[in-house]
XYZ file of C-alpha atoms in Angstrom:
387
model
C 68.482 141.999 80.115
C 68.326 138.280 81.119
C 69.862 137.176 77.569
C 72.421 139.941 77.774
C 73.326 138.788 81.500
C 73.356 135.429 80.214
C 75.728 136.068 77.447
C 78.039 138.136 79.669
C 78.125 135.562 82.547
C 78.843 132.923 79.191
C 81.912 135.041 78.694
C 83.051 134.856 82.128
C 82.680 131.093 82.081
C 84.724 130.895 78.704
C 87.652 132.604 79.728
C 88.317 130.408 82.564
C 86.865 127.184 81.509
C 89.226 127.584 78.629
C 92.158 127.406 81.114
C 90.882 124.321 82.590
C 90.472 122.914 79.157
C 93.533 123.566 78.071
C 95.460 122.272 80.972
C 93.092 118.964 80.735
C 94.298 118.510 76.658
C 97.873 118.980 77.558
C 98.108 116.664 80.843
C 95.761 113.912 79.153
C 93.333 111.596 81.280
C 96.531 109.200 82.138
C 99.631 109.850 84.137
C 97.823 110.820 87.416
C 100.188 109.001 89.569
C 103.537 110.184 87.804
C 102.218 113.769 87.313
C 100.912 114.047 90.960
C 104.296 112.474 92.585
C 106.560 114.561 90.150
C 108.773 116.792 92.237
C 108.892 119.455 88.970
C 105.379 119.468 88.847
C 104.878 119.599 92.954
C 107.862 122.151 93.012
C 105.912 124.645 90.409
C 102.418 124.181 92.119
C 104.485 125.046 95.814
C 106.004 128.253 94.200
C 103.127 129.226 92.546
C 101.276 129.286 95.763
C 104.365 131.019 97.033
C 103.899 133.559 94.645
C 100.023 134.001 94.762
C 100.262 133.934 98.608
C 103.151 136.912 98.662
C 100.687 138.932 96.366
C 97.959 138.399 98.852
C 99.948 139.832 101.336
C 100.570 142.924 99.052
C 104.422 142.329 97.907
C 103.474 142.742 94.616
C 100.327 142.640 92.366
C 99.697 140.482 89.443
C 98.412 142.426 86.256
C 98.003 142.131 82.563
C 99.188 143.986 79.697
C 97.080 147.438 79.549
C 96.843 147.505 75.749
C 95.437 144.297 75.572
C 92.838 145.174 78.108
C 92.286 148.825 76.062
C 91.786 146.627 72.707
C 89.057 144.324 74.619
C 87.367 147.182 76.196
C 86.912 148.952 72.923
C 85.746 145.810 71.168
C 82.830 145.198 73.983
C 81.587 148.791 73.411
C 80.227 148.000 69.914
C 76.923 146.208 71.689
C 74.987 143.557 70.601
C 75.667 139.737 71.558
C 79.320 140.092 70.353
C 80.045 143.142 72.408
C 78.412 141.542 75.543
C 80.275 138.594 75.293
C 83.688 140.117 74.878
C 82.641 142.518 77.628
C 82.273 139.323 80.050
C 85.495 138.252 78.720
C 87.183 141.675 79.067
C 85.627 141.361 82.693
C 87.454 138.229 83.411
C 90.879 139.637 82.299
C 90.543 143.147 83.959
C 89.376 141.207 87.492
C 92.697 138.478 87.054
C 94.275 140.877 89.165
C 91.824 140.274 92.150
C 90.833 136.513 91.178
C 94.476 135.537 89.848
C 95.700 134.147 92.977
C 92.428 132.020 93.901
C 92.581 130.753 89.943
C 96.377 129.874 89.860
C 95.888 127.896 93.097
C 92.820 126.058 92.205
C 94.329 125.364 88.642
C 97.502 124.243 90.295
C 95.571 121.709 92.678
C 93.509 120.851 90.291
C 96.379 119.506 88.063
C 97.006 116.362 90.595
C 93.741 115.198 90.223
C 94.213 114.586 86.616
C 91.547 113.788 84.099
C 88.805 116.182 83.795
C 89.285 117.845 87.289
C 91.212 121.051 85.622
C 88.311 121.308 83.232
C 85.474 121.114 86.115
C 87.452 123.108 88.413
C 87.654 126.243 86.560
C 83.867 125.376 85.003
C 82.795 125.632 88.667
C 84.788 128.730 89.556
C 83.895 130.326 86.609
C 80.250 129.960 87.295
C 80.271 130.941 90.773
C 82.421 134.148 89.558
C 79.197 134.969 87.312
C 76.384 134.199 89.112
C 76.272 136.974 91.053
C 76.240 139.342 87.953
C 73.569 137.079 86.336
C 71.390 137.324 89.619
C 71.972 141.035 89.878
C 70.693 141.583 86.455
C 67.598 139.800 87.422
C 67.076 141.767 90.381
C 68.583 144.733 90.092
C 67.470 146.453 93.384
C 69.538 144.544 95.415
C 72.621 146.206 94.117
C 71.911 148.817 96.638
C 72.100 146.220 99.425
C 75.488 144.594 98.604
C 78.064 145.527 101.418
C 80.599 148.260 100.258
C 84.148 147.657 99.845
C 86.412 148.379 102.751
C 89.160 147.117 105.016
C 87.106 143.419 105.212
C 88.064 143.053 101.676
C 91.992 143.672 102.828
C 91.408 141.354 105.796
C 90.037 138.469 103.199
C 92.941 138.886 101.181
C 95.573 138.398 104.211
C 93.587 135.389 105.802
C 93.383 133.825 102.178
C 97.370 134.797 101.856
C 98.273 132.518 105.251
C 95.954 129.653 104.351
C 97.815 129.618 100.587
C 101.095 129.267 102.501
C 100.075 126.484 104.551
C 98.867 124.859 101.512
C 102.212 125.438 99.537
C 103.771 123.789 102.509
C 102.123 120.463 101.114
C 103.514 120.232 98.311
C 106.975 121.377 99.472
C 106.533 118.434 101.516
C 105.782 116.227 98.514
C 109.124 117.298 96.850
C 110.892 116.353 100.001
C 109.337 113.174 100.441
C 109.831 111.915 96.803
C 113.333 112.901 96.842
C 113.859 111.547 100.087
C 115.395 114.520 101.304
C 113.749 114.319 104.981
C 114.572 117.797 105.561
C 110.975 118.845 105.979
C 110.011 115.904 108.951
C 107.001 115.705 110.527
C 107.734 117.883 113.192
C 109.183 120.706 111.152
C 105.847 120.634 108.544
C 103.847 120.804 111.673
C 105.788 123.648 113.306
C 105.621 125.601 110.068
C 101.766 124.842 110.142
C 101.094 125.986 113.418
C 102.823 129.340 112.695
C 100.693 129.865 109.675
C 97.720 129.073 110.856
C 98.360 131.268 114.211
C 99.333 134.262 112.188
C 95.664 134.989 110.577
C 93.994 134.013 114.205
C 96.112 137.140 115.516
C 95.858 139.029 112.738
C 91.593 138.879 113.005
C 92.172 139.638 117.034
C 94.225 142.948 116.143
C 97.438 141.544 117.544
C 99.476 141.384 113.959
C 99.176 144.750 112.398
C 99.064 144.306 108.633
C 96.524 145.811 105.757
C 92.727 145.729 107.031
C 93.768 146.148 110.776
C 93.774 149.729 112.296
C 94.942 150.078 115.860
C 91.401 151.679 116.844
C 89.322 149.221 115.295
C 86.445 147.391 117.423
C 86.453 143.525 117.008
C 83.092 142.336 116.471
C 82.123 138.915 116.387
C 83.170 138.626 112.544
C 86.447 138.837 113.655
C 86.582 136.941 116.611
C 84.968 133.856 116.060
C 87.389 132.990 112.719
C 90.165 134.380 114.705
C 89.685 132.113 117.363
C 89.042 128.888 115.354
C 92.427 129.749 113.623
C 94.065 129.631 116.682
C 92.647 126.730 118.071
C 93.108 124.879 114.797
C 96.959 125.848 115.236
C 96.899 124.355 118.879
C 95.663 121.232 117.787
C 98.306 120.564 115.893
C 100.552 120.531 118.920
C 100.150 116.889 120.091
C 100.884 115.571 116.387
C 104.440 117.047 116.858
C 104.848 114.554 119.723
C 103.992 111.864 117.768
C 100.214 111.824 118.313
C 97.908 111.126 115.523
C 95.719 113.875 113.864
C 93.137 111.884 112.343
C 92.226 113.108 108.735
C 95.058 115.421 108.747
C 97.671 112.304 109.028
C 96.757 112.115 105.443
C 98.410 115.808 104.543
C 101.119 115.785 106.986
C 104.323 113.573 106.879
C 104.418 110.516 108.701
C 106.298 109.806 111.689
C 109.939 108.622 111.209
C 109.357 104.948 113.191
C 109.969 101.620 111.685
C 106.626 100.138 112.629
C 103.096 101.261 112.892
C 100.248 100.122 115.001
C 98.616 100.271 118.012
C 99.678 97.344 120.019
C 102.773 96.707 121.666
C 104.240 94.850 118.757
C 103.779 97.389 116.314
C 103.618 96.278 112.135
C 106.880 95.943 110.900
C 106.919 96.615 106.749
C 109.493 95.842 104.322
C 109.979 98.415 102.367
C 110.719 97.981 98.352
C 112.064 94.447 99.083
C 109.331 92.302 96.917
C 111.757 89.229 96.059
C 112.800 88.787 99.775
C 109.217 88.898 100.938
C 108.166 86.194 98.909
C 111.294 84.164 100.293
C 110.203 85.198 103.567
C 106.532 83.935 102.972
C 107.786 80.541 101.550
C 109.988 79.683 104.480
C 107.365 81.008 107.054
C 104.710 79.629 104.788
C 102.430 82.746 104.715
C 100.784 84.902 102.218
C 102.561 88.398 101.234
C 100.547 91.770 101.413
C 101.475 93.789 99.057
C 100.851 97.573 99.348
C 101.561 99.560 96.448
C 101.944 103.357 97.851
C 103.658 106.930 97.211
C 105.628 109.090 99.254
C 103.018 111.680 97.920
C 100.260 109.740 98.142
C 97.494 111.480 99.848
C 95.234 108.380 100.349
C 98.083 106.116 101.087
C 98.974 108.262 104.233
C 95.188 108.061 105.095
C 95.164 104.232 104.968
C 98.337 103.900 107.033
C 97.339 106.474 109.599
C 93.337 105.512 109.992
C 93.090 102.227 108.722
C 95.856 100.137 109.187
C 96.252 100.919 113.091
C 92.793 99.798 113.638
C 92.696 96.460 116.215
C 90.894 94.143 113.917
C 92.888 95.594 110.665
C 96.075 95.435 112.872
C 95.360 91.902 114.137
C 94.561 90.533 110.347
C 97.805 92.013 109.092
C 99.605 90.083 111.658
C 98.936 87.052 109.660
C 100.722 88.092 106.279
C 104.258 89.102 105.416
C 103.896 92.953 104.642
C 105.820 94.894 102.050
C 105.408 98.338 100.747
C 106.317 99.195 97.333
C 106.811 102.559 96.532
C 106.004 103.701 93.292
C 106.301 107.651 92.922
C 110.138 107.829 93.779
C 112.737 109.407 92.022
C 114.940 106.247 92.480
C 115.532 102.744 90.581
C 113.166 100.811 93.153
C 110.400 102.942 92.442
C 110.378 102.645 88.893
C 110.945 98.604 89.209
C 107.834 98.773 91.362
C 105.979 100.424 88.742
C 106.458 98.231 85.891
C 105.936 95.187 88.650
C 102.337 96.713 89.392
C 101.532 97.321 85.567
C 102.768 93.874 84.316
C 100.986 91.909 87.125
C 97.904 93.940 87.862
C 97.421 96.074 84.750
C 97.570 99.494 86.652
C 99.311 102.149 88.272
C 97.050 103.953 90.605
C 97.844 103.875 94.354
C 97.015 102.995 96.969
C 96.672 99.487 95.671
C 96.674 96.221 97.703
C 97.283 92.736 96.651
C 97.505 89.605 98.275
C 100.030 86.954 96.810
C 101.500 83.568 97.801
C 105.174 82.751 97.713
C 105.279 82.474 93.865
C 103.633 85.991 93.442
C 100.455 84.488 92.501
C 97.660 87.011 93.093
C 94.970 86.074 95.853
C 92.777 88.870 96.186
C 93.300 92.628 95.226
C 91.524 95.765 96.640
C 92.085 99.272 94.792
C 92.133 102.787 96.362
C 90.598 103.956 99.718
C 88.169 102.921 101.714
C 86.636 103.990 104.778
C 84.869 101.144 105.374
C 86.845 98.703 107.672
C 84.492 95.832 106.978
C 85.186 95.936 103.381
C 89.065 96.173 103.983
C 88.828 93.450 106.470
C 86.663 91.042 104.274
C 89.342 91.554 101.622
C 92.165 90.242 104.241
C 90.596 87.042 104.747
C 92.635 84.863 102.442
C 94.834 84.395 105.333
C 92.773 83.005 107.798
C 92.807 79.786 105.699
C 96.813 79.544 104.999
């Protein structure tokens, strides 16, 4: 039974991991920046999230052709190792109507990570999906203790639907920022998030009537606590609409539409896509230039801007530099030139990427990626102290 359970579980892992492997091969290990910021990719992911969100809400059901499933079911009935393996594959396909929204969401989101993330994401998902069947084969007596299907399954679907629709807003926002349409402003984005996170809270508390909630249901702690948490999280977004910082969440929401950033009375002012002008200013003011290669849709870039740069010690060090942001993921000519500049001078297109250069464009120091250690970033900014 253990061997058969392993083979059955292997069939599940093979199918879902193949989806991730195919995505990895097609996308390749390179192009993370271009792929992650592409408005076409982000638009497609947003569409996938929207479709699966509606599916979870019951608007329609995602199914596979019945003929294919029938042929696989017949093949799995032959027995033996091959029959058990095909049975695992058949189970994976027949379960697609239930797990399809999760698989599509995970695969679409992992695409932005590039490299092996689609493959590893599907392998992890498949292992999690297969593990209960393997464990139940080892301990069949636990089958009697499993929870019965009922309204709780519908409630999980509805809550996941709202969470997926909220995630959809993030990718739609990426498209808006890269294309510089400025329709999904910070205020509009957070207002939409407040609604989408309040709805599952109201639903779990019985104030929103959808599938899985009956008028005469008693609200237990299993529904009460998650419902209260959703409402609390929704309300916690309100200060962000009026310009307050949201901490870690600032990496995922549009930045405030302000000319400067910082906590002091004189906010830091960054030049935008003005490399030559920044060098001229550096020459005139006898200063070094801090180049920030960044992106409109770059989550790590947003985190650094919202949580690292405003720190008092970092802000004080940044005031010693001519500051310029060079966006590399936009759909305009400036972004293309900035990316070429970064690749030519620093042999990378990864963002965020920070470089301290002199008035002739010669690099003094570089810092790649996100850091949560202010001391490390402060050490990087030291060259200006002796300028």
